[in-house]
Amino acid sequence: MIVDCAIYRDGHRTDGPRDFSDALDEARAAGGFVWIGLHEPTEKEFAKVTQEFALHPLAVEDALKAHQRPKLEVYDDSLFLVLKPVVYEPESDAVSTGEVMVFLGDGFVVTVRHGVGSPLSAVRRRLEREPEMLGKGPTAVVYAICDTVVDHYVEVATELQTDLEELEAEVFSPDGGGSRHTASRIYTFKRQILEFRRATGPLALPLHRLAGTGPFGGSYGTPVPYVNDKARPFFRDVHDHLTRVNESVDGLDRLVSDILSAHLAQMSVRQNDDMRKISAWAAMAAIPTMIAGIYGMNFDHMPELHWVWSYPAVIVVMAGLEVLLYRLFKRRGWM
């Protein structure tokens, strides 16, 4: 469905025509641009937009089907940018992702949103309160969307860091580390980080291109069309924020792997301690079992069999050996 359609001129909003097919011509005639926002459009709803703005069929297919990785595609009449906003759900400590597709061309911006995360209405309202920024043209819209998405990344990374500290405290606590659910919690947390990485990692290259820089600080040979050259420093700033997020995600991934290894090592140590205790008790039980087994055999000729003090002597010997073994195992930490 079409969420909003407006024409912007000199940084100020003017109501778009009822039929958005006339919006582009009206915006270009006024020296402004048109911004159309859609949420999970059907193929039929998007067909008219495709026709009026001459969108590339491959990009249209990606926008309708969604489930794309972050990328930037350059076509003859437009740019196609895909971002994956991330939402942190505190009730379940889970990370969920949506998708935002942006078509940028001469005098128009078309945004397509999938999922419940990161509604663009807040971005639109913020830009409408900053006419100087909005007066930069369609590039300002793309920058504001990228900036908002990456700022949400920073917030989610902070939340995940807090969750990881709580998980770390649980693993290394005297009682919590042995819980049967701890390993599954660690693995689930690692899956959340992987989902987060799928959104943040691939976005680095598109932001490099929008900023006009190569992956290692060099310049791309051909500037990205439809992007105002004066906006490139702003995209570099967004890219710097994304770099910090990616570094944070890498650190979280390494740390949660270390926590999982430490938890498995703790479980192994506990199992070894349990086995040593079981072995110690088994060794202590073996002595009276052996003596009782020997004297339980039905032979007539056995040493001290008819001696009056045989029974108390055997009891004293067994008790003495048990005490000796107990003190030996206790000294070695087996009990």
PDB file of N, CA and C in Angstrom, residues 6-82:
ATOM      1  N   ALA A   6       4.404  12.801  -1.468  1.00  0.00           N
ATOM      2  CA  ALA A   6       4.494  14.254  -1.322  1.00  0.00           C
ATOM      3  C   ALA A   6       5.566  14.799  -2.253  1.00  0.00           C
ATOM      4  N   ILE A   7       5.399  16.055  -2.618  1.00  0.00           N
ATOM      5  CA  ILE A   7       6.388  16.777  -3.414  1.00  0.00           C
ATOM      6  C   ILE A   7       7.102  17.757  -2.495  1.00  0.00           C
ATOM      7  N   TYR A   8       8.420  17.816  -2.627  1.00  0.00           N
ATOM      8  CA  TYR A   8       9.234  18.711  -1.796  1.00  0.00           C
ATOM      9  C   TYR A   8       9.947  19.715  -2.690  1.00  0.00           C
ATOM     10  N   ARG A   9       9.801  20.959  -2.315  1.00  0.00           N
ATOM     11  CA  ARG A   9      10.428  22.036  -3.081  1.00  0.00           C
ATOM     12  C   ARG A   9      11.094  22.997  -2.102  1.00  0.00           C
ATOM     13  N   ASP A  10      12.382  23.251  -2.301  1.00  0.00           N
ATOM     14  CA  ASP A  10      13.168  24.133  -1.433  1.00  0.00           C
ATOM     15  C   ASP A  10      13.077  23.686   0.028  1.00  0.00           C
ATOM     16  N   GLY A  11      13.023  22.397   0.237  1.00  0.00           N
ATOM     17  CA  GLY A  11      13.022  21.861   1.589  1.00  0.00           C
ATOM     18  C   GLY A  11      11.683  21.855   2.268  1.00  0.00           C
ATOM     19  N   HIS A  12      10.623  22.220   1.586  1.00  0.00           N
ATOM     20  CA  HIS A  12       9.303  22.270   2.198  1.00  0.00           C
ATOM     21  C   HIS A  12       8.355  21.343   1.447  1.00  0.00           C
ATOM     22  N   ARG A  13       7.433  20.783   2.196  1.00  0.00           N
ATOM     23  CA  ARG A  13       6.485  19.830   1.631  1.00  0.00           C
ATOM     24  C   ARG A  13       5.304  20.543   0.993  1.00  0.00           C
ATOM     25  N   THR A  14       4.916  20.043  -0.153  1.00  0.00           N
ATOM     26  CA  THR A  14       3.676  20.474  -0.781  1.00  0.00           C
ATOM     27  C   THR A  14       2.856  19.225  -1.080  1.00  0.00           C
ATOM     28  N   ASP A  15       1.576  19.340  -0.962  1.00  0.00           N
ATOM     29  CA  ASP A  15       0.727  18.166  -1.183  1.00  0.00           C
ATOM     30  C   ASP A  15       0.856  17.685  -2.621  1.00  0.00           C
ATOM     31  N   GLY A  16       1.042  16.372  -2.746  1.00  0.00           N
ATOM     32  CA  GLY A  16       1.146  15.788  -4.066  1.00  0.00           C
ATOM     33  C   GLY A  16      -0.217  15.660  -4.713  1.00  0.00           C
ATOM     34  N   PRO A  17      -0.263  15.484  -5.999  1.00  0.00           N
ATOM     35  CA  PRO A  17      -1.543  15.307  -6.694  1.00  0.00           C
ATOM     36  C   PRO A  17      -2.196  13.997  -6.292  1.00  0.00           C
ATOM     37  N   ARG A  18      -3.501  13.917  -6.473  1.00  0.00           N
ATOM     38  CA  ARG A  18      -4.214  12.696  -6.128  1.00  0.00           C
ATOM     39  C   ARG A  18      -3.709  11.507  -6.929  1.00  0.00           C
ATOM     40  N   ASP A  19      -3.391  11.723  -8.162  1.00  0.00           N
ATOM     41  CA  ASP A  19      -2.825  10.675  -9.011  1.00  0.00           C
ATOM     42  C   ASP A  19      -1.316  10.868  -9.034  1.00  0.00           C
ATOM     43  N   PHE A  20      -0.597   9.938  -8.382  1.00  0.00           N
ATOM     44  CA  PHE A  20       0.852  10.148  -8.264  1.00  0.00           C
ATOM     45  C   PHE A  20       1.558  10.041  -9.618  1.00  0.00           C
ATOM     46  N   SER A  21       0.860   9.615 -10.649  1.00  0.00           N
ATOM     47  CA  SER A  21       1.487   9.563 -11.966  1.00  0.00           C
ATOM     48  C   SER A  21       1.856  10.953 -12.453  1.00  0.00           C
ATOM     49  N   ASP A  22       1.156  11.980 -11.949  1.00  0.00           N
ATOM     50  CA  ASP A  22       1.492  13.355 -12.322  1.00  0.00           C
ATOM     51  C   ASP A  22       2.504  13.985 -11.368  1.00  0.00           C
ATOM     52  N   ALA A  23       2.833  13.288 -10.287  1.00  0.00           N
ATOM     53  CA  ALA A  23       3.680  13.875  -9.255  1.00  0.00           C
ATOM     54  C   ALA A  23       5.092  14.146  -9.777  1.00  0.00           C
ATOM     55  N   LEU A  24       5.652  13.202 -10.563  1.00  0.00           N
ATOM     56  CA  LEU A  24       7.025  13.376 -11.024  1.00  0.00           C
ATOM     57  C   LEU A  24       7.138  14.579 -11.956  1.00  0.00           C
ATOM     58  N   ASP A  25       6.214  14.701 -12.904  1.00  0.00           N
ATOM     59  CA  ASP A  25       6.258  15.848 -13.812  1.00  0.00           C
ATOM     60  C   ASP A  25       6.079  17.154 -13.054  1.00  0.00           C
ATOM     61  N   GLU A  26       5.197  17.155 -12.078  1.00  0.00           N
ATOM     62  CA  GLU A  26       4.964  18.363 -11.295  1.00  0.00           C
ATOM     63  C   GLU A  26       6.191  18.723 -10.462  1.00  0.00           C
ATOM     64  N   ALA A  27       6.839  17.703  -9.882  1.00  0.00           N
ATOM     65  CA  ALA A  27       8.019  17.956  -9.060  1.00  0.00           C
ATOM     66  C   ALA A  27       9.166  18.499  -9.909  1.00  0.00           C
ATOM     67  N   ARG A  28       9.396  17.914 -11.067  1.00  0.00           N
ATOM     68  CA  ARG A  28      10.483  18.394 -11.926  1.00  0.00           C
ATOM     69  C   ARG A  28      10.195  19.798 -12.438  1.00  0.00           C
ATOM     70  N   ALA A  29       8.946  20.071 -12.730  1.00  0.00           N
ATOM     71  CA  ALA A  29       8.604  21.418 -13.204  1.00  0.00           C
ATOM     72  C   ALA A  29       8.822  22.455 -12.109  1.00  0.00           C
ATOM     73  N   ALA A  30       8.632  22.070 -10.850  1.00  0.00           N
ATOM     74  CA  ALA A  30       8.801  23.002  -9.737  1.00  0.00           C
ATOM     75  C   ALA A  30      10.226  23.038  -9.215  1.00  0.00           C
ATOM     76  N   GLY A  31      11.111  22.227  -9.808  1.00  0.00           N
ATOM     77  CA  GLY A  31      12.493  22.185  -9.335  1.00  0.00           C
ATOM     78  C   GLY A  31      12.665  21.430  -8.037  1.00  0.00           C
ATOM     79  N   GLY A  32      11.751  20.540  -7.712  1.00  0.00           N
ATOM     80  CA  GLY A  32      11.839  19.755  -6.485  1.00  0.00           C
ATOM     81  C   GLY A  32      11.925  18.271  -6.781  1.00  0.00           C
ATOM     82  N   PHE A  33      11.405  17.484  -5.861  1.00  0.00           N
ATOM     83  CA  PHE A  33      11.399  16.030  -6.061  1.00  0.00           C
ATOM     84  C   PHE A  33      10.189  15.449  -5.355  1.00  0.00           C
ATOM     85  N   VAL A  34       9.825  14.230  -5.745  1.00  0.00           N
ATOM     86  CA  VAL A  34       8.696  13.538  -5.154  1.00  0.00           C
ATOM     87  C   VAL A  34       9.208  12.341  -4.364  1.00  0.00           C
ATOM     88  N   TRP A  35       8.586  12.105  -3.212  1.00  0.00           N
ATOM     89  CA  TRP A  35       8.955  10.970  -2.356  1.00  0.00           C
ATOM     90  C   TRP A  35       7.694  10.156  -2.118  1.00  0.00           C
ATOM     91  N   ILE A  36       7.726   8.928  -2.609  1.00  0.00           N
ATOM     92  CA  ILE A  36       6.608   7.999  -2.437  1.00  0.00           C
ATOM     93  C   ILE A  36       7.053   6.869  -1.524  1.00  0.00           C
ATOM     94  N   GLY A  37       6.288   6.638  -0.469  1.00  0.00           N
ATOM     95  CA  GLY A  37       6.586   5.558   0.457  1.00  0.00           C
ATOM     96  C   GLY A  37       5.555   4.460   0.378  1.00  0.00           C
ATOM     97  N   LEU A  38       6.001   3.209   0.274  1.00  0.00           N
ATOM     98  CA  LEU A  38       5.115   2.056   0.198  1.00  0.00           C
ATOM     99  C   LEU A  38       5.494   1.041   1.262  1.00  0.00           C
ATOM    100  N   HIS A  39       4.488   0.299   1.726  1.00  0.00           N
ATOM    101  CA  HIS A  39       4.715  -0.754   2.713  1.00  0.00           C
ATOM    102  C   HIS A  39       4.169  -2.073   2.179  1.00  0.00           C
ATOM    103  N   GLU A  40       5.096  -3.015   1.942  1.00  0.00           N
ATOM    104  CA  GLU A  40       4.752  -4.353   1.457  1.00  0.00           C
ATOM    105  C   GLU A  40       3.733  -4.306   0.321  1.00  0.00           C
ATOM    106  N   PRO A  41       4.068  -3.631  -0.777  1.00  0.00           N
ATOM    107  CA  PRO A  41       3.104  -3.526  -1.885  1.00  0.00           C
ATOM    108  C   PRO A  41       2.951  -4.856  -2.612  1.00  0.00           C
ATOM    109  N   THR A  42       1.784  -5.027  -3.202  1.00  0.00           N
ATOM    110  CA  THR A  42       1.557  -6.184  -4.063  1.00  0.00           C
ATOM    111  C   THR A  42       2.105  -5.870  -5.460  1.00  0.00           C
ATOM    112  N   GLU A  43       2.187  -6.902  -6.262  1.00  0.00           N
ATOM    113  CA  GLU A  43       2.682  -6.712  -7.625  1.00  0.00           C
ATOM    114  C   GLU A  43       1.792  -5.752  -8.408  1.00  0.00           C
ATOM    115  N   LYS A  44       0.495  -5.856  -8.194  1.00  0.00           N
ATOM    116  CA  LYS A  44      -0.443  -4.987  -8.898  1.00  0.00           C
ATOM    117  C   LYS A  44      -0.290  -3.538  -8.439  1.00  0.00           C
ATOM    118  N   GLU A  45      -0.140  -3.325  -7.132  1.00  0.00           N
ATOM    119  CA  GLU A  45       0.030  -1.967  -6.606  1.00  0.00           C
ATOM    120  C   GLU A  45       1.319  -1.333  -7.099  1.00  0.00           C
ATOM    121  N   PHE A  46       2.355  -2.139  -7.244  1.00  0.00           N
ATOM    122  CA  PHE A  46       3.664  -1.601  -7.610  1.00  0.00           C
ATOM    123  C   PHE A  46       3.828  -1.438  -9.119  1.00  0.00           C
ATOM    124  N   ALA A  47       2.948  -2.029  -9.882  1.00  0.00           N
ATOM    125  CA  ALA A  47       3.086  -1.994 -11.340  1.00  0.00           C
ATOM    126  C   ALA A  47       3.022  -0.562 -11.866  1.00  0.00           C
ATOM    127  N   LYS A  48       2.117   0.233 -11.330  1.00  0.00           N
ATOM    128  CA  LYS A  48       1.978   1.606 -11.813  1.00  0.00           C
ATOM    129  C   LYS A  48       3.191   2.441 -11.429  1.00  0.00           C
ATOM    130  N   VAL A  49       3.709   2.221 -10.234  1.00  0.00           N
ATOM    131  CA  VAL A  49       4.931   2.929  -9.816  1.00  0.00           C
ATOM    132  C   VAL A  49       6.081   2.565 -10.746  1.00  0.00           C
ATOM    133  N   THR A  50       6.187   1.291 -11.063  1.00  0.00           N
ATOM    134  CA  THR A  50       7.243   0.833 -11.958  1.00  0.00           C
ATOM    135  C   THR A  50       7.154   1.515 -13.314  1.00  0.00           C
ATOM    136  N   GLN A  51       5.945   1.624 -13.819  1.00  0.00           N
ATOM    137  CA  GLN A  51       5.753   2.225 -15.143  1.00  0.00           C
ATOM    138  C   GLN A  51       6.049   3.721 -15.129  1.00  0.00           C
ATOM    139  N   GLU A  52       5.561   4.431 -14.116  1.00  0.00           N
ATOM    140  CA  GLU A  52       5.717   5.883 -14.088  1.00  0.00           C
ATOM    141  C   GLU A  52       7.154   6.317 -13.866  1.00  0.00           C
ATOM    142  N   PHE A  53       7.909   5.543 -13.065  1.00  0.00           N
ATOM    143  CA  PHE A  53       9.275   5.945 -12.722  1.00  0.00           C
ATOM    144  C   PHE A  53      10.323   5.136 -13.483  1.00  0.00           C
ATOM    145  N   ALA A  54       9.894   4.312 -14.398  1.00  0.00           N
ATOM    146  CA  ALA A  54      10.805   3.535 -15.256  1.00  0.00           C
ATOM    147  C   ALA A  54      11.827   2.759 -14.426  1.00  0.00           C
ATOM    148  N   LEU A  55      11.339   2.034 -13.448  1.00  0.00           N
ATOM    149  CA  LEU A  55      12.214   1.256 -12.583  1.00  0.00           C
ATOM    150  C   LEU A  55      12.638  -0.028 -13.285  1.00  0.00           C
ATOM    151  N   HIS A  56      13.852  -0.450 -12.988  1.00  0.00           N
ATOM    152  CA  HIS A  56      14.383  -1.643 -13.646  1.00  0.00           C
ATOM    153  C   HIS A  56      13.651  -2.887 -13.147  1.00  0.00           C
ATOM    154  N   PRO A  57      13.285  -3.798 -14.048  1.00  0.00           N
ATOM    155  CA  PRO A  57      12.505  -4.979 -13.635  1.00  0.00           C
ATOM    156  C   PRO A  57      13.219  -5.865 -12.618  1.00  0.00           C
ATOM    157  N   LEU A  58      14.553  -5.963 -12.695  1.00  0.00           N
ATOM    158  CA  LEU A  58      15.269  -6.787 -11.711  1.00  0.00           C
ATOM    159  C   LEU A  58      15.172  -6.183 -10.319  1.00  0.00           C
ATOM    160  N   ALA A  59      15.295  -4.852 -10.247  1.00  0.00           N
ATOM    161  CA  ALA A  59      15.163  -4.189  -8.952  1.00  0.00           C
ATOM    162  C   ALA A  59      13.731  -4.296  -8.438  1.00  0.00           C
ATOM    163  N   VAL A  60      12.763  -4.198  -9.337  1.00  0.00           N
ATOM    164  CA  VAL A  60      11.359  -4.325  -8.942  1.00  0.00           C
ATOM    165  C   VAL A  60      11.090  -5.710  -8.372  1.00  0.00           C
ATOM    166  N   GLU A  61      11.649  -6.725  -8.996  1.00  0.00           N
ATOM    167  CA  GLU A  61      11.466  -8.094  -8.508  1.00  0.00           C
ATOM    168  C   GLU A  61      12.045  -8.248  -7.104  1.00  0.00           C
ATOM    169  N   ASP A  62      13.240  -7.667  -6.877  1.00  0.00           N
ATOM    170  CA  ASP A  62      13.849  -7.733  -5.544  1.00  0.00           C
ATOM    171  C   ASP A  62      12.996  -6.990  -4.516  1.00  0.00           C
ATOM    172  N   ALA A  63      12.437  -5.839  -4.922  1.00  0.00           N
ATOM    173  CA  ALA A  63      11.644  -5.041  -3.989  1.00  0.00           C
ATOM    174  C   ALA A  63      10.351  -5.737  -3.599  1.00  0.00           C
ATOM    175  N   LEU A  64       9.791  -6.512  -4.501  1.00  0.00           N
ATOM    176  CA  LEU A  64       8.533  -7.194  -4.211  1.00  0.00           C
ATOM    177  C   LEU A  64       8.748  -8.467  -3.393  1.00  0.00           C
ATOM    178  N   LYS A  65       9.776  -9.214  -3.727  1.00  0.00           N
ATOM    179  CA  LYS A  65      10.002 -10.487  -3.054  1.00  0.00           C
ATOM    180  C   LYS A  65      10.733 -10.328  -1.731  1.00  0.00           C
ATOM    181  N   ALA A  66      11.503  -9.241  -1.595  1.00  0.00           N
ATOM    182  CA  ALA A  66      12.280  -8.991  -0.379  1.00  0.00           C
ATOM    183  C   ALA A  66      13.303 -10.113  -0.158  1.00  0.00           C
ATOM    184  N   HIS A  67      13.707 -10.325   1.100  1.00  0.00           N
ATOM    185  CA  HIS A  67      14.720 -11.321   1.449  1.00  0.00           C
ATOM    186  C   HIS A  67      16.011 -11.096   0.658  1.00  0.00           C
ATOM    187  N   GLN A  68      16.455  -9.838   0.631  1.00  0.00           N
ATOM    188  CA  GLN A  68      17.691  -9.488  -0.053  1.00  0.00           C
ATOM    189  C   GLN A  68      18.751  -9.110   0.971  1.00  0.00           C
ATOM    190  N   ARG A  69      19.999  -9.250   0.577  1.00  0.00           N
ATOM    191  CA  ARG A  69      21.087  -8.763   1.424  1.00  0.00           C
ATOM    192  C   ARG A  69      21.345  -7.299   1.092  1.00  0.00           C
ATOM    193  N   PRO A  70      21.900  -6.511   2.029  1.00  0.00           N
ATOM    194  CA  PRO A  70      22.195  -5.105   1.729  1.00  0.00           C
ATOM    195  C   PRO A  70      23.091  -4.977   0.500  1.00  0.00           C
ATOM    196  N   LYS A  71      22.704  -4.079  -0.410  1.00  0.00           N
ATOM    197  CA  LYS A  71      23.464  -3.906  -1.641  1.00  0.00           C
ATOM    198  C   LYS A  71      23.098  -2.583  -2.285  1.00  0.00           C
ATOM    199  N   LEU A  72      23.895  -2.182  -3.274  1.00  0.00           N
ATOM    200  CA  LEU A  72      23.647  -0.982  -4.065  1.00  0.00           C
ATOM    201  C   LEU A  72      23.823  -1.343  -5.527  1.00  0.00           C
ATOM    202  N   GLU A  73      22.749  -1.166  -6.311  1.00  0.00           N
ATOM    203  CA  GLU A  73      22.780  -1.466  -7.736  1.00  0.00           C
ATOM    204  C   GLU A  73      22.570  -0.167  -8.517  1.00  0.00           C
ATOM    205  N   VAL A  74      23.337  -0.005  -9.592  1.00  0.00           N
ATOM    206  CA  VAL A  74      23.225   1.175 -10.449  1.00  0.00           C
ATOM    207  C   VAL A  74      22.604   0.743 -11.776  1.00  0.00           C
ATOM    208  N   TYR A  75      21.454   1.354 -12.096  1.00  0.00           N
ATOM    209  CA  TYR A  75      20.784   1.094 -13.361  1.00  0.00           C
ATOM    210  C   TYR A  75      20.782   2.374 -14.202  1.00  0.00           C
ATOM    211  N   ASP A  76      20.252   2.279 -15.398  1.00  0.00           N
ATOM    212  CA  ASP A  76      20.307   3.424 -16.317  1.00  0.00           C
ATOM    213  C   ASP A  76      19.583   4.650 -15.773  1.00  0.00           C
ATOM    214  N   ASP A  77      18.416   4.443 -15.175  1.00  0.00           N
ATOM    215  CA  ASP A  77      17.585   5.575 -14.766  1.00  0.00           C
ATOM    216  C   ASP A  77      17.437   5.708 -13.259  1.00  0.00           C
ATOM    217  N   SER A  78      18.105   4.874 -12.495  1.00  0.00           N
ATOM    218  CA  SER A  78      17.916   4.954 -11.048  1.00  0.00           C
ATOM    219  C   SER A  78      18.997   4.163 -10.315  1.00  0.00           C
ATOM    220  N   LEU A  79      19.064   4.426  -9.013  1.00  0.00           N
ATOM    221  CA  LEU A  79      19.852   3.614  -8.089  1.00  0.00           C
ATOM    222  C   LEU A  79      18.887   2.741  -7.292  1.00  0.00           C
ATOM    223  N   PHE A  80      19.377   1.592  -6.861  1.00  0.00           N
ATOM    224  CA  PHE A  80      18.570   0.697  -6.041  1.00  0.00           C
ATOM    225  C   PHE A  80      19.406   0.296  -4.836  1.00  0.00           C
ATOM    226  N   LEU A  81      18.951   0.732  -3.666  1.00  0.00           N
ATOM    227  CA  LEU A  81      19.676   0.480  -2.418  1.00  0.00           C
ATOM    228  C   LEU A  81      18.813  -0.385  -1.505  1.00  0.00           C
ATOM    229  N   VAL A  82      19.425  -1.414  -0.936  1.00  0.00           N
ATOM    230  CA  VAL A  82      18.736  -2.304  -0.004  1.00  0.00           C
ATOM    231  C   VAL A  82      19.412  -2.200   1.358  1.00  0.00           C
TER     232      VAL A  82
END
